[in-house]
CSV table of C-alpha atoms in Angstrom, one decimal:
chain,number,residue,atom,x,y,z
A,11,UNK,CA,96.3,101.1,79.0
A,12,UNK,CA,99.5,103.3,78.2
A,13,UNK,CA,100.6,102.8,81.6
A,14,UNK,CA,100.4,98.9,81.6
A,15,UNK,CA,101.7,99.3,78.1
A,16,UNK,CA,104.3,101.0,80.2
A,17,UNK,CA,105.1,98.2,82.4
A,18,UNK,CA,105.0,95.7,79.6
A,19,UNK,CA,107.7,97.4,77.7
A,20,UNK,CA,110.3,98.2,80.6
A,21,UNK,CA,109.6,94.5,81.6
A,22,UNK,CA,110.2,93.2,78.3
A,23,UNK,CA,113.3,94.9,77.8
A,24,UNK,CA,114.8,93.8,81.4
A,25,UNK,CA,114.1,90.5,80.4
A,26,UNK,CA,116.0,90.7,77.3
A,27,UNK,CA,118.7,92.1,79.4
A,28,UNK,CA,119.4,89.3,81.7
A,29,UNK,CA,117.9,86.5,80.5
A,30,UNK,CA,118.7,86.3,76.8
A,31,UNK,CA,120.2,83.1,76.2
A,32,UNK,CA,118.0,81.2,78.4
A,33,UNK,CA,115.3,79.2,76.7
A,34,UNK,CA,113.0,77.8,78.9
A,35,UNK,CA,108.9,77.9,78.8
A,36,UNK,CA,108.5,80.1,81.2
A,37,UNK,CA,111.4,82.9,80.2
A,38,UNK,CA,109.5,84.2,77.2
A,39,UNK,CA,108.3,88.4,76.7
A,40,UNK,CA,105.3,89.6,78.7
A,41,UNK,CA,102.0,91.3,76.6
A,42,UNK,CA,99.2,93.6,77.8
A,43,UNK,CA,96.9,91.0,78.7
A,44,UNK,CA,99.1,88.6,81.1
A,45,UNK,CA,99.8,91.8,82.9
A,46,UNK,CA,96.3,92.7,83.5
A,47,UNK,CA,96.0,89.2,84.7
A,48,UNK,CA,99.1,89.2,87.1
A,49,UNK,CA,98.0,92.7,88.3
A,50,UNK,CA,94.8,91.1,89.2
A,51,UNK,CA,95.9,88.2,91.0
A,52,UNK,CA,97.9,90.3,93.4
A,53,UNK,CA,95.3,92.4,93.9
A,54,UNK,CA,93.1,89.4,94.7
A,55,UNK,CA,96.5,88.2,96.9
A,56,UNK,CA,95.6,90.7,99.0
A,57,UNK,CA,92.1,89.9,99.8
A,58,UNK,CA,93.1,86.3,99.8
A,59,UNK,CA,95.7,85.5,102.5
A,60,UNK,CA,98.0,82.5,102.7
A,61,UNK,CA,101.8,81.8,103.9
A,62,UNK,CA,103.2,81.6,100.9
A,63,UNK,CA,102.9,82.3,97.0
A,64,UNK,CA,102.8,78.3,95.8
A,65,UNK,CA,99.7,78.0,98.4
A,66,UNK,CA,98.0,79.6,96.1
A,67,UNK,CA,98.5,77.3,93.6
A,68,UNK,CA,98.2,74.2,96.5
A,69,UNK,CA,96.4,71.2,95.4
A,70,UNK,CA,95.6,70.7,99.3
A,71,UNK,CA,91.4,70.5,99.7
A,72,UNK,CA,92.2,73.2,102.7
A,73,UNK,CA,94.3,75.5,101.2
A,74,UNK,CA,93.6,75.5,97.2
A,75,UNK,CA,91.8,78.4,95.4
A,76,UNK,CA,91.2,77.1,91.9
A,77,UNK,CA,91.4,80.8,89.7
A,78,UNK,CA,94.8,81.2,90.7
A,79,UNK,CA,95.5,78.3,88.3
A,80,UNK,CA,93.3,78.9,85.8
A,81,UNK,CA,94.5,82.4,85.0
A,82,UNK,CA,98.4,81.7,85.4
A,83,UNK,CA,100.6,79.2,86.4
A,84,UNK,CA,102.7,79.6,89.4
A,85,UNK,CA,106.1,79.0,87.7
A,86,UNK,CA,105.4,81.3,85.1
A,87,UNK,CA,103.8,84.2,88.0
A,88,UNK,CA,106.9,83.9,89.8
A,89,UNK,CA,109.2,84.4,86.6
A,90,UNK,CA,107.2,88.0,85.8
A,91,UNK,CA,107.5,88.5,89.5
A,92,UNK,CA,111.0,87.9,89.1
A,93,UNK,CA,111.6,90.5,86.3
A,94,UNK,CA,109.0,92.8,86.4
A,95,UNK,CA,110.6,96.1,85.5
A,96,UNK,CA,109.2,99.7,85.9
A,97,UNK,CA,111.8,102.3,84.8
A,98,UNK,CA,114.0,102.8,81.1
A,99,UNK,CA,117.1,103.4,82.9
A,100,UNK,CA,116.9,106.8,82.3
A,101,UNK,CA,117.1,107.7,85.7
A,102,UNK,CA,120.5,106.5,88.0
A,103,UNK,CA,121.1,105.4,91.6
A,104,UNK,CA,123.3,108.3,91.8
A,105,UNK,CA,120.3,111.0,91.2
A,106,UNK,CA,117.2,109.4,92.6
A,107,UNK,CA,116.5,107.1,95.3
A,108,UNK,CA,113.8,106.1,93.7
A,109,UNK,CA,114.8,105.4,90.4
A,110,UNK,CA,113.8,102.6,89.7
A,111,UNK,CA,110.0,103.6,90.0
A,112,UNK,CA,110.5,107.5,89.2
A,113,UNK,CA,109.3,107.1,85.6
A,114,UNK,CA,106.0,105.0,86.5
A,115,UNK,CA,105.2,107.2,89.4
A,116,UNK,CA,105.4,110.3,86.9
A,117,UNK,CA,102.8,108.8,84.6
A,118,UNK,CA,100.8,108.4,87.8
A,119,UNK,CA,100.2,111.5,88.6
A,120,UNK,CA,99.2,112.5,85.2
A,121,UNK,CA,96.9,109.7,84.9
A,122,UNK,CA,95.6,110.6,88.4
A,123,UNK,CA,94.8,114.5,87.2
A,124,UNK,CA,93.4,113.5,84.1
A,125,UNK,CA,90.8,111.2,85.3
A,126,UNK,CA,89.0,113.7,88.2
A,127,UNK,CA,89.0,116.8,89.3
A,128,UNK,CA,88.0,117.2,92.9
A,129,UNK,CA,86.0,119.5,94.9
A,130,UNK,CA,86.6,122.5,96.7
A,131,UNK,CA,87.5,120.9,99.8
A,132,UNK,CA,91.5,119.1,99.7
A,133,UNK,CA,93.7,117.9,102.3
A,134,UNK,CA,97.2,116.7,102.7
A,135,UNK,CA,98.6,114.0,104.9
A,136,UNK,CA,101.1,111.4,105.6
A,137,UNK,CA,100.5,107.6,104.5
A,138,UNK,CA,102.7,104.9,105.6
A,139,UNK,CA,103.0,102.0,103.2
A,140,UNK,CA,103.8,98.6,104.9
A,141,UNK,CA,107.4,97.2,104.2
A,142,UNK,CA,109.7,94.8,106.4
A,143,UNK,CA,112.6,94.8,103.9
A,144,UNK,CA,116.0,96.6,104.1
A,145,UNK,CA,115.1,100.2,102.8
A,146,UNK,CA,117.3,103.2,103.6
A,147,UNK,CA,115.1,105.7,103.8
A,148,UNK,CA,112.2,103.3,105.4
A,149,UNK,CA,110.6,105.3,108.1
A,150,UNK,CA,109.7,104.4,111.6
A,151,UNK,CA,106.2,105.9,113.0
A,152,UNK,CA,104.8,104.7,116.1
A,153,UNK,CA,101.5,106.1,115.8
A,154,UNK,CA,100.3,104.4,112.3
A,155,UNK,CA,99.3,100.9,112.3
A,156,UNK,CA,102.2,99.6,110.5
A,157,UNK,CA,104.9,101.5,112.0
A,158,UNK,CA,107.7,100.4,109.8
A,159,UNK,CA,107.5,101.6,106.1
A,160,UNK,CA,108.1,103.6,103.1
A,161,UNK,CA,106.4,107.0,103.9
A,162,UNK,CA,104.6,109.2,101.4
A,163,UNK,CA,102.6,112.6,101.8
A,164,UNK,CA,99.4,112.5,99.5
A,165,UNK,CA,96.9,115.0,98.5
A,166,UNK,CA,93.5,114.3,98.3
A,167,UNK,CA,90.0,115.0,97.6
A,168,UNK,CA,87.9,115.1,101.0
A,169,UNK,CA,84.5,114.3,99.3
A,170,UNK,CA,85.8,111.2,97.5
A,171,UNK,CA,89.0,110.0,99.3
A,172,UNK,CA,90.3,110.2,95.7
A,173,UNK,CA,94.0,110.5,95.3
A,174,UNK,CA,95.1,114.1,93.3
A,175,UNK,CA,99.2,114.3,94.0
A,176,UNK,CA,101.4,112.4,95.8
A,177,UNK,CA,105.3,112.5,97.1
A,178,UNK,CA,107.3,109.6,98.1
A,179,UNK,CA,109.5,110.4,101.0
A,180,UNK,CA,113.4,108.8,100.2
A,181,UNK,CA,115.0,110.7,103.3
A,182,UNK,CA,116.6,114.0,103.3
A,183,UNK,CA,117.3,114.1,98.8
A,184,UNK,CA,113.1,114.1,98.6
A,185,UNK,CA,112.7,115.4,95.1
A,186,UNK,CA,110.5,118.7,95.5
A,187,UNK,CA,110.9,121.3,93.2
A,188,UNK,CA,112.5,124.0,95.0
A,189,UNK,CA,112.4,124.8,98.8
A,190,UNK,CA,111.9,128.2,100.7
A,191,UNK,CA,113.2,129.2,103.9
A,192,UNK,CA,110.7,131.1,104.6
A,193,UNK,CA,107.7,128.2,104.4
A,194,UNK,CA,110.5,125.1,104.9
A,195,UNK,CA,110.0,121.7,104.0
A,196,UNK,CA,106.6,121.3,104.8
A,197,UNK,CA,105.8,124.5,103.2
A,198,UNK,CA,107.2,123.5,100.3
A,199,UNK,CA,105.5,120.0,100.2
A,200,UNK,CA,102.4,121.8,100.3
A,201,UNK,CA,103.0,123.7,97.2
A,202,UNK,CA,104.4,121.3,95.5
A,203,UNK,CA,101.4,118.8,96.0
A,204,UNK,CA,99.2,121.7,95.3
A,205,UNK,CA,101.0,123.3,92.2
A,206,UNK,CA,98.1,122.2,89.5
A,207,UNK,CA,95.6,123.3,91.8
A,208,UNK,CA,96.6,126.5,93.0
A,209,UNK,CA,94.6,129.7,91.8
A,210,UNK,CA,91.3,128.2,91.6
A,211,UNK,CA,89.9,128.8,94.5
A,212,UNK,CA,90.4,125.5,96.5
A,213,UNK,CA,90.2,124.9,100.1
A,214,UNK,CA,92.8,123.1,102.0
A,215,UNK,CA,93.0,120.8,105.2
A,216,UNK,CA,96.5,120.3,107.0
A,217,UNK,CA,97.4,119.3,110.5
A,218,UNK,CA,99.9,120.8,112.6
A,219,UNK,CA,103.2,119.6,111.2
A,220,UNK,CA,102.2,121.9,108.0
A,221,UNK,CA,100.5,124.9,109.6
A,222,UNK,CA,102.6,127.8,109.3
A,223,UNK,CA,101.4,131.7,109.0
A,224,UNK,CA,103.7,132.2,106.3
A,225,UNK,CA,102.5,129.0,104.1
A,226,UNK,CA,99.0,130.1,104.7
A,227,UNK,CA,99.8,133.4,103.0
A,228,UNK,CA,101.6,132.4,100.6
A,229,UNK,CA,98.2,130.0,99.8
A,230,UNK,CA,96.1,133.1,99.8
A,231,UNK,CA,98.3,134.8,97.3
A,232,UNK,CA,98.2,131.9,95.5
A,233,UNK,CA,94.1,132.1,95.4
A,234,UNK,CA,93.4,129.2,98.0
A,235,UNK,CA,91.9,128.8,101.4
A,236,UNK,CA,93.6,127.0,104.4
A,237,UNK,CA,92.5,125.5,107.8
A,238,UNK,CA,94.8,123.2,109.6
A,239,UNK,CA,95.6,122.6,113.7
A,240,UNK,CA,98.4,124.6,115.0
A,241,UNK,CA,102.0,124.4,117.0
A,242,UNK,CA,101.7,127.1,119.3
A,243,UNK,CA,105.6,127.5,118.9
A,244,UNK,CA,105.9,127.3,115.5
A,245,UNK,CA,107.8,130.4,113.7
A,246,UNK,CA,105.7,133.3,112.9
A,247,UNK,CA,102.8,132.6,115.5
A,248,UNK,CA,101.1,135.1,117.3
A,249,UNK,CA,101.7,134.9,121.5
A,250,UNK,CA,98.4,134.0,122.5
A,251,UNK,CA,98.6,134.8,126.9
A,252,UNK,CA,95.9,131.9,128.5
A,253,UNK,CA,94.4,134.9,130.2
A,254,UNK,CA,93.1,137.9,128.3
């Protein structure tokens, strides 16, 4: 609830910001439970494809799905879609790529800590988020499904799938906390993903791109296990001859 409380507050304040004078029905303040409720009916969006947002709201026998209109009318959806803010303005353009969802991302991961703990077993990989907008740091990856998107490196629970830590990749200004030479940026993505979980005896799964001898001793100084495919060229790795 704080962190729709959140959303309903930044919104809010954005609204007051640019839209002021205007008095129209729709351009009123947001509360906690019309957010629930436009929350939902994107999430039901997605199950629920169609061409466009007002065919959602079509009176056409083919097209029309009747709780779209009974929980919100489309003018007034597309007016919160319109201003729905996630950030105080604490954080610039000039520091953050990603300032405008820095904040809300931050109470994320709390929220995501808070609710589980996992098992023994994590691993880390890349996820690539869908988007065909202009993005500057929107990544191109021929192997994933949707090949054009915003790119993130996630850690997660193996048993459950569930989500522990995540990073949001915004090009070479990536906010990590510090970053060794000696592990690089993968290394330090590691860490950082792993920071709440370190010393407790975890187990981690990483492919190749992370692998690194001097990562997976800095993890066992650090009190956690490691396993994770290899580059035979990568820095610090043994010569292993075909023939022995």
């Amino acid at each position: 609830e704080n962190f729709v409380n959140f959303i309903v507050g930044t919104t809010n304040d954005y609204r007051n910001s640019v839209d002021k004078d205007v008095n129209m029905i729709n351009c009123r303040d947001t509360a906690l439970p019309e957010i629930y409720c436009f929350l939902a009916i994107k999430l039901l969006m997605s199950r629920n494809k169609k061409l466009s947002y007002s065919e959602y709201w079509s009176n056409d026998e083919l097209l029309k799905s009747k709780i779209f209109g009974q929980v919100m009318t489309r003018d007034r959806f597309l007016y919160l879609l319109k201003i729905l803010h996630f950030n105080t303005n604490k954080v610039t353009a000039d520091t953050d790529k990603l300032y405008k969802i820095q904040e809300i991302c931050d109470m994320l991961r709390q929220s995501l800590r808070k609710v589980f703990y996992p098992f023994e077993y994590l691993c880390i990989d890349d996820s690539l988020l869908l988007h065909k907008g202009r993005l500057s740091f929107k990544q191109y990856i021929p192997s994933k499904r949707n090949r054009f998107g915003i790119k993130s490196f996630i850690l997660c629970d193996t048993k459950t799938g569930f989500v522990q830590n995540f990073i949001v990749y915004s090009g070479a200004l990536t906010t990590v906390n510090y970053e060794s030479e000696v592990i690089g940026k993968s290394g330090t993505i590691v860490m950082q993903l792993l920071k709440p979980y370190l010393n407790k005896g975890h187990t981690l799964y990483v492919d190749n791109w992370y692998t690194s001898p001097a990562l997976f001793i800095l993890l066992h100084k650090n009190g956690t296990n490691a396993c994770g495919t290899v580059r035979k060229r990568r820095k610090g790795m043994p010569i292993i001859h075909n023939k022995l």
